[in-house]
Amino acid sequence: MSGAQGPVVRPYGDTTGDGMVQVSFTLPVPHDKRAEGAAIQLANRMGMDPALLVHAKQMGDGFTFFVVYGRVNHLVDLSAVQVVERDFPLLSAKEVNAVVKRRLRRKLSVVGACIGTDAHTVGIDAILNVKGIAGEKGLEYYRELSVTNLGAQVSVPELVEAARAARADAVLVSQVVTQRDAHLHNTREMSAAFREAMPAGRRPLLIVGGPRFDESQAAELGVDRIFGRGTTPGEVASFLVHALVTGRKVGAA
Ligand code: B12
C-alpha cells in the first residue's frame, strides 16, 4: 500500500472544480413523477445539491433506473489515497520462462478455477488460456508454466485435491459474482481449507481475482494477492516469479 502525493481536488463537469458528478441507481418504484421526485430526494441526501434528473426509465414492473447529474461539495485529498501498487517488476514471457528454468529448474505448476456457484469463467480463462486478453497470451503460453484450469463451479475440496495432485505452486481463483458477498465468503472458505489441508511451508501461493475485489483485503481474506479488473496475464506471471522464485513468498501466514 502506498499514499500518492498530491493536492486536494474536486470533481469536474463544465468548469474546473465545479464539483459536478453523475450517478446512476435503481429504485423499486414504477416510473412516474413521484419516482422522479424520489430520485432527486435520494441525490440530495447523498450530498448532491443542486441535483438534475437527466434520465429515468422503467426497468420491468415496479423498478425505475435513474441518472442524476449534480454538484457535491466533497473534496478529494490525493495525499490520503491508499492503493495497492505493483511492487514487483513486470517481466516478458521470455524473461519469466528464463527465470523459472534457471532458478526453479522445473515447471512452475499453477491450478486455476472459479469456485462456489460462480460460472463466470471468462476472467480466469483470460489469465490462463493461450488466447489471453488485451493482446497478451495467457499463462498456458508460457513454456515453463504448467497450467491446470478446472473451469467453473469447482468446490473447495475439489480444488484442494487438484492442487495437491498437480503439486501446485500457486492456486488462482476467480470470483465474479459478489451477491451477498459470496466472493468474500468463498475466498475465506478456500484459504481456510488450504491452511487446514497443508502445513505452512507446503501451502501453494493463493491468488484470487475478480472485478469487485478490494485489492487491499488480501491479508484479511487469507490470500497472498488479489488482482482486480483489467489484470493481464503478464502481471500475474510476473507476480508468480517474484513471489515464488526471485523474492520471498509473500502474504498471509
Ligand atoms: C458474461 C457474463 C455472464 C455469462 C458467463 C459466461 C462465462 N463462461 O463466463 C453467463 C451468461 C453464464 C452469466 C451468468 C450469470 N451472471 Co453474469 N455476467 C457476465 C458479464 C456480462 C461479463 C463478465 C465477463 O466476462 N467479463 C470479462 C472478463 C474478462 O472480466 P473479469 O471477469 O473482470 O476478469 C478480469 C479481472 O477481473 C481479472 N480476474 C478475474 N478473475 C481472476 C482470477 C485471477 C486468479 C486473476 C489473477 C485475475 C482475475 O482478470 C480478468 C482479465 O482482466 C457481467 C457484466 C459485466 N459487464 O461485467 C455479468 C455479471 C458478472 N453477471 C451477473 C449475474 C448476476 C449473473 C447471474 C447470477 C444472472 C442470473 N440471474 O442467472 C448468472 C450467474 C451464473 C453463475 N452461476 O455464476 C452480475 C453479477 C452481479 C454481482 N453483484 O455479483 C453481472 C455483474 C451483471 C450485472 N450487472 O448484474 N454471466
CSV table of C-alpha atoms and ligand atoms in Angstrom, one decimal:
chain,number,residue,atom,x,y,z
A,1,MET,CA,0.0,0.0,0.0
A,2,SER,CA,1.2,3.5,-0.7
A,3,GLY,CA,-0.1,7.0,-0.5
A,4,ALA,CA,0.2,9.2,-3.5
A,5,GLN,CA,1.4,12.7,-3.0
A,6,GLY,CA,-0.8,15.4,-4.4
A,7,PRO,CA,-3.2,18.3,-3.9
A,8,VAL,CA,-6.8,18.4,-3.0
A,9,VAL,CA,-9.2,18.1,-6.0
A,10,ARG,CA,-12.9,18.4,-6.7
A,11,PRO,CA,-14.9,16.7,-9.4
A,12,TYR,CA,-15.0,18.4,-12.8
A,13,GLY,CA,-18.1,18.8,-15.0
A,14,ASP,CA,-18.4,22.1,-17.0
A,15,THR,CA,-15.6,24.1,-15.4
A,16,THR,CA,-12.6,23.1,-13.3
A,17,GLY,CA,-13.5,22.4,-9.7
A,18,ASP,CA,-17.3,22.9,-10.1
A,19,GLY,CA,-17.9,19.7,-8.2
A,20,MET,CA,-20.3,18.2,-10.8
A,21,VAL,CA,-20.8,14.4,-10.7
A,22,GLN,CA,-23.1,11.9,-12.4
A,23,VAL,CA,-24.6,8.9,-10.6
A,24,SER,CA,-26.9,6.1,-11.6
A,25,PHE,CA,-29.2,3.9,-9.5
A,26,THR,CA,-32.5,2.0,-9.5
A,27,LEU,CA,-35.4,2.5,-7.1
A,28,PRO,CA,-38.1,-0.2,-6.6
A,29,VAL,CA,-40.9,2.0,-7.8
A,30,PRO,CA,-42.8,2.3,-11.2
A,31,HIS,CA,-41.8,5.3,-13.3
A,32,ASP,CA,-43.9,8.4,-12.6
A,33,LYS,CA,-43.5,11.9,-11.3
A,34,ARG,CA,-43.3,10.8,-7.7
A,35,ALA,CA,-40.5,8.3,-8.7
A,36,GLU,CA,-38.5,11.2,-10.2
A,37,GLY,CA,-39.0,13.2,-7.1
A,38,ALA,CA,-37.8,10.3,-5.0
A,39,ALA,CA,-34.6,10.1,-7.1
A,40,ILE,CA,-33.9,13.8,-6.5
A,41,GLN,CA,-34.6,13.3,-2.8
A,42,LEU,CA,-32.1,10.5,-2.7
A,43,ALA,CA,-29.5,12.5,-4.6
A,44,ASN,CA,-30.0,15.5,-2.2
A,45,ARG,CA,-29.5,13.2,0.7
A,46,MET,CA,-26.3,11.9,-0.9
A,47,GLY,CA,-25.0,15.4,-0.8
A,48,MET,CA,-25.8,16.4,-4.4
A,49,ASP,CA,-27.2,20.0,-4.5
A,50,PRO,CA,-28.5,21.0,-6.9
A,51,ALA,CA,-29.4,17.6,-8.4
A,52,LEU,CA,-30.7,17.4,-12.0
A,53,LEU,CA,-32.5,14.3,-13.3
A,54,VAL,CA,-31.1,13.5,-16.7
A,55,HIS,CA,-32.6,10.1,-17.4
A,56,ALA,CA,-35.3,7.9,-16.0
A,57,LYS,CA,-36.5,4.6,-17.5
A,58,GLN,CA,-38.8,1.9,-16.1
A,59,MET,CA,-37.0,-1.5,-15.9
A,60,GLY,CA,-39.6,-4.2,-15.8
A,61,ASP,CA,-42.5,-4.0,-13.4
A,62,GLY,CA,-42.1,-1.7,-10.5
A,63,PHE,CA,-38.4,-0.6,-10.9
A,64,THR,CA,-37.0,2.6,-12.4
A,65,PHE,CA,-33.4,3.3,-13.4
A,66,PHE,CA,-32.2,6.9,-12.9
A,67,VAL,CA,-29.2,9.0,-13.9
A,68,VAL,CA,-28.8,12.2,-11.9
A,69,TYR,CA,-26.2,15.0,-12.5
A,70,GLY,CA,-25.4,17.5,-9.8
A,71,ARG,CA,-22.9,19.2,-7.5
A,72,VAL,CA,-21.2,17.8,-4.5
A,73,ASN,CA,-19.0,19.8,-2.1
A,74,HIS,CA,-16.8,17.0,-1.1
A,75,LEU,CA,-13.0,17.3,-1.6
A,76,VAL,CA,-10.6,14.5,-2.5
A,77,ASP,CA,-7.2,14.6,-0.7
A,78,LEU,CA,-4.8,12.9,-3.1
A,79,SER,CA,-2.2,12.6,-0.4
A,80,ALA,CA,-4.6,10.4,1.6
A,81,VAL,CA,-5.4,8.0,-1.2
A,82,GLN,CA,-4.5,4.4,-0.4
A,83,VAL,CA,-3.9,1.9,-3.2
A,84,VAL,CA,-2.1,-1.3,-3.8
A,85,GLU,CA,0.8,-0.5,-6.1
A,86,ARG,CA,2.6,-3.1,-8.2
A,87,ASP,CA,5.7,-3.9,-6.1
A,88,PHE,CA,7.3,-6.4,-8.4
A,89,PRO,CA,9.0,-5.9,-11.8
A,90,LEU,CA,6.9,-6.6,-15.0
A,91,LEU,CA,8.6,-9.3,-17.0
A,92,SER,CA,8.1,-10.5,-20.6
A,93,ALA,CA,7.1,-14.1,-21.2
A,94,LYS,CA,10.6,-14.8,-22.3
A,95,GLU,CA,12.0,-13.5,-19.1
A,96,VAL,CA,9.5,-15.4,-17.0
A,97,ASN,CA,10.4,-18.6,-18.8
A,98,ALA,CA,14.2,-18.0,-18.4
A,99,VAL,CA,14.0,-17.2,-14.7
A,100,VAL,CA,11.8,-20.3,-13.9
A,101,LYS,CA,14.1,-22.5,-15.9
A,102,ARG,CA,17.3,-21.2,-14.4
A,103,ARG,CA,16.2,-20.8,-10.8
A,104,LEU,CA,13.4,-23.4,-10.2
A,105,ARG,CA,14.7,-26.0,-12.7
A,106,ARG,CA,11.3,-27.5,-13.1
A,107,LYS,CA,8.0,-26.2,-14.4
A,108,LEU,CA,6.0,-23.9,-12.1
A,109,SER,CA,2.7,-25.5,-11.5
A,110,VAL,CA,-0.5,-23.4,-11.5
A,111,VAL,CA,-4.0,-24.6,-10.8
A,112,GLY,CA,-7.0,-22.3,-11.5
A,113,ALA,CA,-10.8,-22.3,-11.0
A,114,CYS,CA,-14.0,-20.5,-10.4
A,115,ILE,CA,-15.2,-21.7,-7.1
A,116,GLY,CA,-18.6,-21.9,-5.4
A,117,THR,CA,-21.6,-21.4,-7.7
A,118,ASP,CA,-19.7,-18.9,-9.8
A,119,ALA,CA,-19.8,-19.8,-13.5
A,120,HIS,CA,-18.1,-16.7,-14.8
A,121,THR,CA,-15.0,-18.3,-16.4
A,122,VAL,CA,-14.2,-15.5,-18.9
A,123,GLY,CA,-11.8,-13.8,-16.4
A,124,ILE,CA,-9.8,-16.8,-15.3
A,125,ASP,CA,-9.7,-18.0,-18.9
A,126,ALA,CA,-8.3,-14.6,-19.9
A,127,ILE,CA,-5.5,-15.1,-17.5
A,128,LEU,CA,-4.9,-18.9,-18.1
A,129,ASN,CA,-5.8,-19.8,-21.7
A,130,VAL,CA,-3.4,-19.3,-24.6
A,131,LYS,CA,-5.8,-16.8,-26.2
A,132,GLY,CA,-5.2,-14.4,-23.2
A,133,ILE,CA,-6.5,-10.9,-23.2
A,134,ALA,CA,-5.6,-7.4,-24.3
A,135,GLY,CA,-3.1,-8.6,-26.8
A,136,GLU,CA,-1.2,-10.8,-24.2
A,137,LYS,CA,-1.1,-14.5,-24.3
A,138,GLY,CA,-2.3,-16.4,-21.2
A,139,LEU,CA,-0.2,-18.5,-18.8
A,140,GLU,CA,-0.7,-21.7,-20.9
A,141,TYR,CA,1.5,-20.0,-23.5
A,142,TYR,CA,4.5,-19.8,-21.1
A,143,ARG,CA,6.7,-22.8,-21.7
A,144,GLU,CA,7.9,-23.1,-18.1
A,145,LEU,CA,4.5,-22.9,-16.6
A,146,SER,CA,2.3,-26.0,-16.2
A,147,VAL,CA,-1.4,-24.9,-16.1
A,148,THR,CA,-4.4,-26.8,-14.9
A,149,ASN,CA,-7.7,-24.9,-15.5
A,150,LEU,CA,-10.5,-26.6,-13.6
A,151,GLY,CA,-13.2,-24.3,-15.0
A,152,ALA,CA,-16.5,-23.3,-13.4
A,153,GLN,CA,-18.3,-24.1,-10.1
A,154,VAL,CA,-15.4,-26.0,-8.5
A,155,SER,CA,-15.9,-26.9,-4.9
A,156,VAL,CA,-13.2,-26.1,-2.4
A,157,PRO,CA,-12.4,-29.7,-1.5
A,158,GLU,CA,-12.1,-30.5,-5.3
A,159,LEU,CA,-9.8,-27.5,-5.6
A,160,VAL,CA,-7.6,-28.6,-2.7
A,161,GLU,CA,-7.4,-32.1,-4.1
A,162,ALA,CA,-6.5,-30.9,-7.6
A,163,ALA,CA,-3.8,-28.6,-6.2
A,164,ARG,CA,-2.3,-31.5,-4.3
A,165,ALA,CA,-2.4,-33.7,-7.3
A,166,ALA,CA,-0.7,-31.1,-9.5
A,167,ARG,CA,1.8,-30.2,-6.8
A,168,ALA,CA,0.6,-26.6,-7.3
A,169,ASP,CA,3.0,-23.8,-6.6
A,170,ALA,CA,0.1,-21.4,-7.0
A,171,VAL,CA,-3.7,-21.6,-6.9
A,172,LEU,CA,-5.6,-19.0,-8.9
A,173,VAL,CA,-9.2,-18.5,-8.0
A,174,SER,CA,-11.7,-16.3,-9.8
A,175,GLN,CA,-14.8,-14.8,-8.2
A,176,VAL,CA,-17.0,-12.5,-10.2
A,177,VAL,CA,-20.4,-12.8,-8.5
A,178,THR,CA,-20.5,-10.7,-5.4
A,179,GLN,CA,-24.1,-11.0,-4.5
A,180,ARG,CA,-24.4,-11.3,-0.6
A,181,ASP,CA,-20.6,-11.1,-0.5
A,182,ALA,CA,-20.3,-14.6,-2.0
A,183,HIS,CA,-16.8,-13.7,-3.3
A,184,LEU,CA,-15.6,-12.9,0.2
A,185,HIS,CA,-17.2,-15.9,1.9
A,186,ASN,CA,-15.9,-18.3,-0.8
A,187,THR,CA,-12.4,-16.8,-0.6
A,188,ARG,CA,-12.2,-17.2,3.2
A,189,GLU,CA,-13.5,-20.8,2.9
A,190,MET,CA,-10.9,-21.6,0.3
A,191,SER,CA,-8.0,-20.1,2.2
A,192,ALA,CA,-9.0,-21.8,5.5
A,193,ALA,CA,-9.3,-25.1,3.7
A,194,PHE,CA,-5.7,-24.8,2.3
A,195,ARG,CA,-4.4,-23.9,5.7
A,196,GLU,CA,-6.1,-26.9,7.2
A,197,ALA,CA,-5.1,-29.3,4.5
A,198,MET,CA,-1.4,-28.3,4.1
A,199,PRO,CA,1.3,-27.2,6.5
A,200,ALA,CA,2.5,-23.6,6.2
A,201,GLY,CA,5.7,-24.2,4.2
A,202,ARG,CA,3.9,-26.5,1.7
A,203,ARG,CA,0.8,-24.4,1.0
A,204,PRO,CA,0.6,-23.1,-2.5
A,205,LEU,CA,0.6,-19.3,-3.1
A,206,LEU,CA,-3.1,-18.3,-3.0
A,207,ILE,CA,-4.3,-15.7,-5.5
A,208,VAL,CA,-7.8,-14.5,-6.1
A,209,GLY,CA,-9.1,-12.2,-8.8
A,210,GLY,CA,-12.3,-10.6,-10.0
A,211,PRO,CA,-13.7,-7.2,-10.9
A,212,ARG,CA,-15.1,-6.3,-7.5
A,213,PHE,CA,-12.4,-7.3,-5.1
A,214,ASP,CA,-10.7,-4.7,-2.9
A,215,GLU,CA,-7.1,-5.4,-3.6
A,216,SER,CA,-6.1,-4.2,-0.1
A,217,GLN,CA,-8.1,-7.1,1.5
A,218,ALA,CA,-5.6,-9.9,0.8
A,219,ALA,CA,-4.4,-10.5,4.4
A,220,GLU,CA,-8.0,-10.2,5.8
A,221,LEU,CA,-9.1,-12.9,3.3
A,222,GLY,CA,-6.1,-15.1,4.0
A,223,VAL,CA,-4.7,-14.9,0.5
A,224,ASP,CA,-1.3,-13.8,-0.8
A,225,ARG,CA,-2.6,-11.4,-3.5
A,226,ILE,CA,-5.7,-10.0,-5.0
A,227,PHE,CA,-5.9,-8.9,-8.7
A,228,GLY,CA,-8.8,-6.7,-9.8
A,229,ARG,CA,-10.4,-5.7,-13.1
A,230,GLY,CA,-8.1,-5.1,-16.1
A,231,THR,CA,-5.5,-7.6,-14.9
A,232,THR,CA,-3.2,-9.0,-17.6
A,233,PRO,CA,-1.6,-12.5,-17.7
A,234,GLY,CA,1.8,-10.8,-17.8
A,235,GLU,CA,1.2,-9.2,-14.4
A,236,VAL,CA,0.2,-12.5,-12.9
A,237,ALA,CA,3.1,-14.4,-14.4
A,238,SER,CA,5.5,-11.6,-13.1
A,239,PHE,CA,4.0,-11.8,-9.7
A,240,LEU,CA,4.3,-15.6,-9.6
A,241,VAL,CA,8.0,-15.3,-10.4
A,242,HIS,CA,8.5,-12.6,-7.9
A,243,ALA,CA,6.7,-14.4,-5.1
A,244,LEU,CA,7.9,-18.0,-5.8
A,245,VAL,CA,11.2,-17.7,-7.4
A,246,THR,CA,13.1,-14.4,-7.2
A,247,GLY,CA,11.7,-13.0,-4.0
A,248,ARG,CA,10.4,-14.3,-0.8
A,249,LYS,CA,6.9,-15.9,-0.7
A,250,VAL,CA,4.7,-13.0,0.3
A,251,GLY,CA,1.4,-12.5,2.2
A,252,ALA,CA,-0.6,-14.0,4.9
A,253,ALA,CA,0.8,-16.8,7.1
B,1,B12,C1,-20.5,-13.0,-19.4
B,1,B12,C2,-21.4,-12.8,-18.2
B,1,B12,C3,-22.1,-14.0,-17.8
B,1,B12,C4,-22.0,-15.3,-18.5
B,1,B12,C5,-20.7,-16.0,-18.0
B,1,B12,C6,-20.1,-16.9,-19.1
B,1,B12,C7,-18.8,-17.4,-18.7
B,1,B12,N1,-18.5,-18.6,-19.2
B,1,B12,O1,-18.0,-16.7,-18.0
B,1,B12,C8,-23.3,-16.0,-18.1
B,1,B12,C9,-24.4,-15.7,-19.1
B,1,B12,C10,-23.2,-17.5,-17.9
B,1,B12,C11,-23.6,-15.2,-16.8
B,1,B12,C12,-24.5,-15.7,-15.8
B,1,B12,C13,-24.8,-15.0,-14.7
B,1,B12,N2,-24.5,-13.8,-14.4
B,1,B12,CO1,-23.2,-12.7,-15.4
B,1,B12,N3,-22.2,-11.5,-16.4
B,1,B12,C14,-21.5,-11.6,-17.5
B,1,B12,C15,-20.9,-10.2,-17.8
B,1,B12,C16,-21.8,-9.7,-19.0
B,1,B12,C17,-19.4,-10.2,-18.3
B,1,B12,C18,-18.4,-10.8,-17.4
B,1,B12,C19,-17.1,-11.0,-18.1
B,1,B12,O2,-17.0,-12.0,-18.8
B,1,B12,N4,-16.2,-10.0,-18.1
B,1,B12,C20,-15.0,-10.0,-18.9
B,1,B12,C21,-13.8,-10.6,-18.0
B,1,B12,C22,-12.5,-10.7,-18.9
B,1,B12,O3,-13.6,-9.7,-17.0
B,1,B12,P1,-13.4,-10.1,-15.5
B,1,B12,O4,-14.2,-11.3,-15.1
B,1,B12,O5,-13.5,-8.9,-14.6
B,1,B12,O6,-11.9,-10.6,-15.4
B,1,B12,C23,-10.8,-9.8,-15.4
B,1,B12,C24,-10.3,-9.3,-14.0
B,1,B12,O7,-11.4,-9.2,-13.1
B,1,B12,C25,-9.3,-10.3,-13.6
B,1,B12,N5,-9.7,-11.6,-13.0
B,1,B12,C26,-10.9,-12.2,-12.9
B,1,B12,N6,-10.8,-13.4,-12.3
B,1,B12,C27,-9.5,-13.6,-12.0
B,1,B12,C28,-8.8,-14.6,-11.3
B,1,B12,C29,-7.4,-14.4,-11.1
B,1,B12,C30,-6.7,-15.5,-10.4
B,1,B12,C31,-6.7,-13.3,-11.5
B,1,B12,C32,-5.3,-13.1,-11.3
B,1,B12,C33,-7.4,-12.2,-12.2
B,1,B12,C34,-8.8,-12.4,-12.4
B,1,B12,O8,-8.6,-10.6,-14.8
B,1,B12,C35,-9.6,-10.6,-15.8
B,1,B12,C36,-8.9,-10.1,-17.1
B,1,B12,O9,-8.6,-8.8,-16.9
B,1,B12,C37,-21.1,-9.4,-16.5
B,1,B12,C38,-21.3,-8.0,-16.6
B,1,B12,C39,-20.1,-7.2,-17.0
B,1,B12,N7,-20.2,-6.4,-18.0
B,1,B12,O10,-19.0,-7.4,-16.4
B,1,B12,C40,-22.2,-10.2,-15.8
B,1,B12,C41,-22.3,-10.2,-14.3
B,1,B12,C42,-20.9,-10.6,-13.8
B,1,B12,N8,-23.2,-11.3,-14.1
B,1,B12,C43,-24.0,-11.2,-13.1
B,1,B12,C44,-25.1,-12.1,-12.7
B,1,B12,C45,-26.0,-11.6,-11.6
B,1,B12,C46,-25.2,-13.3,-13.3
B,1,B12,C47,-26.2,-14.4,-12.9
B,1,B12,C48,-26.4,-14.6,-11.4
B,1,B12,C49,-27.5,-14.0,-13.6
B,1,B12,C50,-28.7,-14.9,-13.3
B,1,B12,N9,-29.6,-14.3,-12.5
B,1,B12,O11,-28.8,-16.0,-13.7
B,1,B12,C51,-25.7,-15.6,-13.6
B,1,B12,C52,-24.8,-16.4,-12.6
B,1,B12,C53,-24.3,-17.7,-13.2
B,1,B12,C54,-23.3,-18.3,-12.2
B,1,B12,N10,-23.7,-19.5,-11.7
B,1,B12,O12,-22.3,-17.8,-12.0
B,1,B12,C55,-23.8,-9.8,-12.4
B,1,B12,C56,-23.1,-10.0,-11.1
B,1,B12,C57,-23.6,-9.0,-10.1
B,1,B12,C58,-23.0,-9.2,-8.7
B,1,B12,N11,-23.1,-8.2,-7.9
B,1,B12,O13,-22.5,-10.2,-8.4
B,1,B12,C59,-23.0,-9.1,-13.5
B,1,B12,C60,-22.0,-8.0,-13.0
B,1,B12,C61,-24.1,-8.4,-14.4
B,1,B12,C62,-24.9,-7.3,-13.7
B,1,B12,N12,-24.5,-6.1,-13.8
B,1,B12,O14,-25.8,-7.6,-13.0
B,1,B12,N13,-23.0,-14.0,-16.8
